[in-house]
Amino acid sequence: MFSVRKALPTDVGSVRALEDSAFESLNNFRGLPQFLEMSPRIGDEWIDVVGDTKYRLLVGVSDATIHGYLLVEIFSSLHKALIKQVFVDRSARQLGLGALLIAHCEQLVRESGCTVLEGLALPGDRDMKNLFERASMSAQLLIVGKNLD
């Protein structure tokens, strides 16, 4: 039903629209300012990401429509990769696209020499946590804090 491929420059409009939906869904979770420090919105810069060798952008497609995307940053010297964004639109959820995106990402970063794959999720984002856990990814670090104003 779905296929996953590396994003093309012609995909950036669709990915930008999905990113808008993704970030709208994050507004109700704690930690969004800290998340944005580690993984800022790409917005109009997606074309630069597609051409940047430290990133890999994957898209999930069905019937020529992009229903999801995954952005991973590769830290070659550390042999590590970090999933910075992954999102599947509501019409394609619970159909395996998220898992397919992560599986393709894992294969791609292995081929790039990475031995560790990490991902970011906000506290309370059960859907993201469950997606990562289905891919055998577990929490490795919890950051706590409070505002001192």
Tab-separated table of C-alpha atoms in Angstrom:
chain	number	residue	atom	x	y	z
A	1	MET	CA	0.000	0.000	0.000
A	2	PHE	CA	2.823	2.426	0.906
A	3	SER	CA	6.303	2.813	-0.465
A	4	VAL	CA	9.182	4.759	1.058
A	5	ARG	CA	11.818	6.614	-0.910
A	6	LYS	CA	14.314	9.417	-0.520
A	7	ALA	CA	12.665	12.786	-0.975
A	8	LEU	CA	13.098	14.676	-4.224
A	9	PRO	CA	13.262	18.453	-4.594
A	10	THR	CA	9.732	18.304	-6.025
A	11	ASP	CA	8.473	16.841	-2.711
A	12	VAL	CA	9.296	19.845	-0.536
A	13	GLY	CA	5.861	21.475	-0.827
A	14	SER	CA	4.133	18.333	0.420
A	15	VAL	CA	6.683	17.826	3.190
A	16	ARG	CA	6.310	21.454	4.312
A	17	ALA	CA	2.517	20.998	4.567
A	18	LEU	CA	2.987	17.809	6.596
A	19	GLU	CA	5.477	19.593	8.855
A	20	ASP	CA	2.842	22.279	9.517
A	21	SER	CA	0.411	19.565	10.626
A	22	ALA	CA	3.092	17.857	12.700
A	23	PHE	CA	3.982	20.972	14.651
A	24	GLU	CA	0.315	21.914	15.174
A	25	SER	CA	-0.130	18.552	16.880
A	26	LEU	CA	2.786	19.256	19.256
A	27	ASN	CA	1.348	22.417	20.810
A	28	ASN	CA	-0.297	20.542	23.679
A	29	PHE	CA	2.853	18.793	24.899
A	30	ARG	CA	5.345	19.954	27.496
A	31	GLY	CA	8.892	20.543	26.344
A	32	LEU	CA	8.091	22.089	22.973
A	33	PRO	CA	10.572	24.993	23.405
A	34	GLN	CA	13.360	22.527	24.223
A	35	PHE	CA	12.322	20.289	21.331
A	36	LEU	CA	12.505	23.263	18.974
A	37	GLU	CA	16.049	23.985	20.160
A	38	MET	CA	17.102	20.479	19.111
A	39	SER	CA	14.882	20.184	16.072
A	40	PRO	CA	13.641	23.539	14.784
A	41	ARG	CA	10.955	23.778	12.163
A	42	ILE	CA	12.433	23.593	8.686
A	43	GLY	CA	9.654	25.659	7.065
A	44	ASP	CA	10.781	27.140	3.767
A	45	GLU	CA	14.250	25.566	4.037
A	46	TRP	CA	13.293	22.006	3.003
A	47	ILE	CA	15.005	22.354	-0.365
A	48	ASP	CA	18.277	23.003	1.488
A	49	VAL	CA	17.743	19.912	3.648
A	50	VAL	CA	17.201	17.718	0.587
A	51	GLY	CA	20.594	18.826	-0.740
A	52	ASP	CA	22.498	18.628	2.573
A	53	THR	CA	24.565	15.447	2.958
A	54	LYS	CA	24.220	15.344	6.758
A	55	TYR	CA	20.451	14.822	6.450
A	56	ARG	CA	18.319	12.134	4.887
A	57	LEU	CA	14.681	12.900	4.181
A	58	LEU	CA	12.383	9.979	3.477
A	59	VAL	CA	8.800	10.188	2.281
A	60	GLY	CA	5.999	7.644	2.495
A	61	VAL	CA	3.903	7.541	-0.661
A	62	SER	CA	0.660	5.928	-1.744
A	63	ASP	CA	-0.953	6.570	-5.121
A	64	ALA	CA	1.549	9.397	-5.819
A	65	THR	CA	0.494	11.216	-2.608
A	66	ILE	CA	2.959	11.812	0.218
A	67	HIS	CA	1.348	10.750	3.506
A	68	GLY	CA	4.364	10.912	5.812
A	69	TYR	CA	7.986	11.860	6.160
A	70	LEU	CA	11.027	11.194	8.308
A	71	LEU	CA	14.019	13.491	8.745
A	72	VAL	CA	17.200	11.981	10.161
A	73	GLU	CA	20.492	13.722	10.831
A	74	ILE	CA	23.652	11.648	10.485
A	75	PHE	CA	26.635	12.319	12.725
A	76	SER	CA	29.253	10.364	10.775
A	77	SER	CA	32.152	10.913	13.178
A	78	LEU	CA	30.024	9.555	16.061
A	79	HIS	CA	28.526	6.698	13.986
A	80	LYS	CA	25.164	7.929	15.226
A	81	ALA	CA	21.930	9.131	13.641
A	82	LEU	CA	19.086	11.133	15.166
A	83	ILE	CA	15.513	11.068	13.910
A	84	LYS	CA	14.600	14.738	14.203
A	85	GLN	CA	11.103	14.581	12.740
A	86	VAL	CA	8.723	11.818	11.786
A	87	PHE	CA	5.087	12.381	10.933
A	88	VAL	CA	2.257	10.508	9.238
A	89	ASP	CA	-0.975	12.261	8.314
A	90	ARG	CA	-4.166	11.111	10.029
A	91	SER	CA	-5.514	9.348	6.936
A	92	ALA	CA	-2.514	6.994	6.904
A	93	ARG	CA	-2.138	6.223	10.608
A	94	GLN	CA	-2.388	2.712	12.035
A	95	LEU	CA	-1.523	1.318	8.587
A	96	GLY	CA	2.178	0.723	9.154
A	97	LEU	CA	3.628	3.749	7.380
A	98	GLY	CA	5.448	5.069	10.457
A	99	ALA	CA	7.068	1.688	11.032
A	100	LEU	CA	8.003	1.477	7.358
A	101	LEU	CA	9.637	4.929	7.491
A	102	ILE	CA	11.683	3.928	10.548
A	103	ALA	CA	12.696	0.588	9.002
A	104	HIS	CA	13.937	2.344	5.847
A	105	CYS	CA	15.706	4.930	7.982
A	106	GLU	CA	17.448	2.207	9.971
A	107	GLN	CA	18.675	0.523	6.800
A	108	LEU	CA	19.860	3.829	5.331
A	109	VAL	CA	21.812	4.908	8.423
A	110	ARG	CA	23.392	1.446	8.758
A	111	GLU	CA	24.630	1.815	5.188
A	112	SER	CA	26.079	5.200	6.233
A	113	GLY	CA	28.134	3.505	8.953
A	114	CYS	CA	25.945	4.365	11.930
A	115	THR	CA	25.753	1.964	14.856
A	116	VAL	CA	23.217	3.961	16.905
A	117	LEU	CA	19.811	5.349	15.912
A	118	GLU	CA	18.028	7.733	18.271
A	119	GLY	CA	14.794	9.697	18.043
A	120	LEU	CA	13.126	12.653	19.719
A	121	ALA	CA	9.709	12.549	21.399
A	122	LEU	CA	7.957	14.963	23.723
A	123	PRO	CA	6.634	13.952	27.159
A	124	GLY	CA	3.082	12.725	26.770
A	125	ASP	CA	3.309	12.075	23.019
A	126	ARG	CA	2.157	8.471	23.326
A	127	ASP	CA	1.789	7.981	19.579
A	128	MET	CA	5.443	8.852	18.989
A	129	LYS	CA	6.611	6.822	21.986
A	130	ASN	CA	4.613	3.815	20.779
A	131	LEU	CA	5.960	4.168	17.234
A	132	PHE	CA	9.540	4.178	18.503
A	133	GLU	CA	8.897	1.256	20.851
A	134	ARG	CA	7.381	-0.812	18.016
A	135	ALA	CA	10.712	-0.238	16.235
A	136	SER	CA	12.567	-1.592	19.323
A	137	MET	CA	13.718	1.897	20.308
A	138	SER	CA	13.499	2.661	24.019
A	139	ALA	CA	13.962	5.765	26.144
A	140	GLN	CA	17.617	6.395	26.929
A	141	LEU	CA	17.585	9.857	28.471
A	142	LEU	CA	14.969	11.920	30.236
A	143	ILE	CA	15.637	15.631	30.637
A	144	VAL	CA	13.864	17.368	33.517
A	145	GLY	CA	13.780	21.054	34.291
A	146	LYS	CA	11.803	24.103	35.332
A	147	ASN	CA	11.719	27.778	34.415
A	148	LEU	CA	13.477	30.008	36.915
A	149	ASP	CA	11.750	33.293	36.153
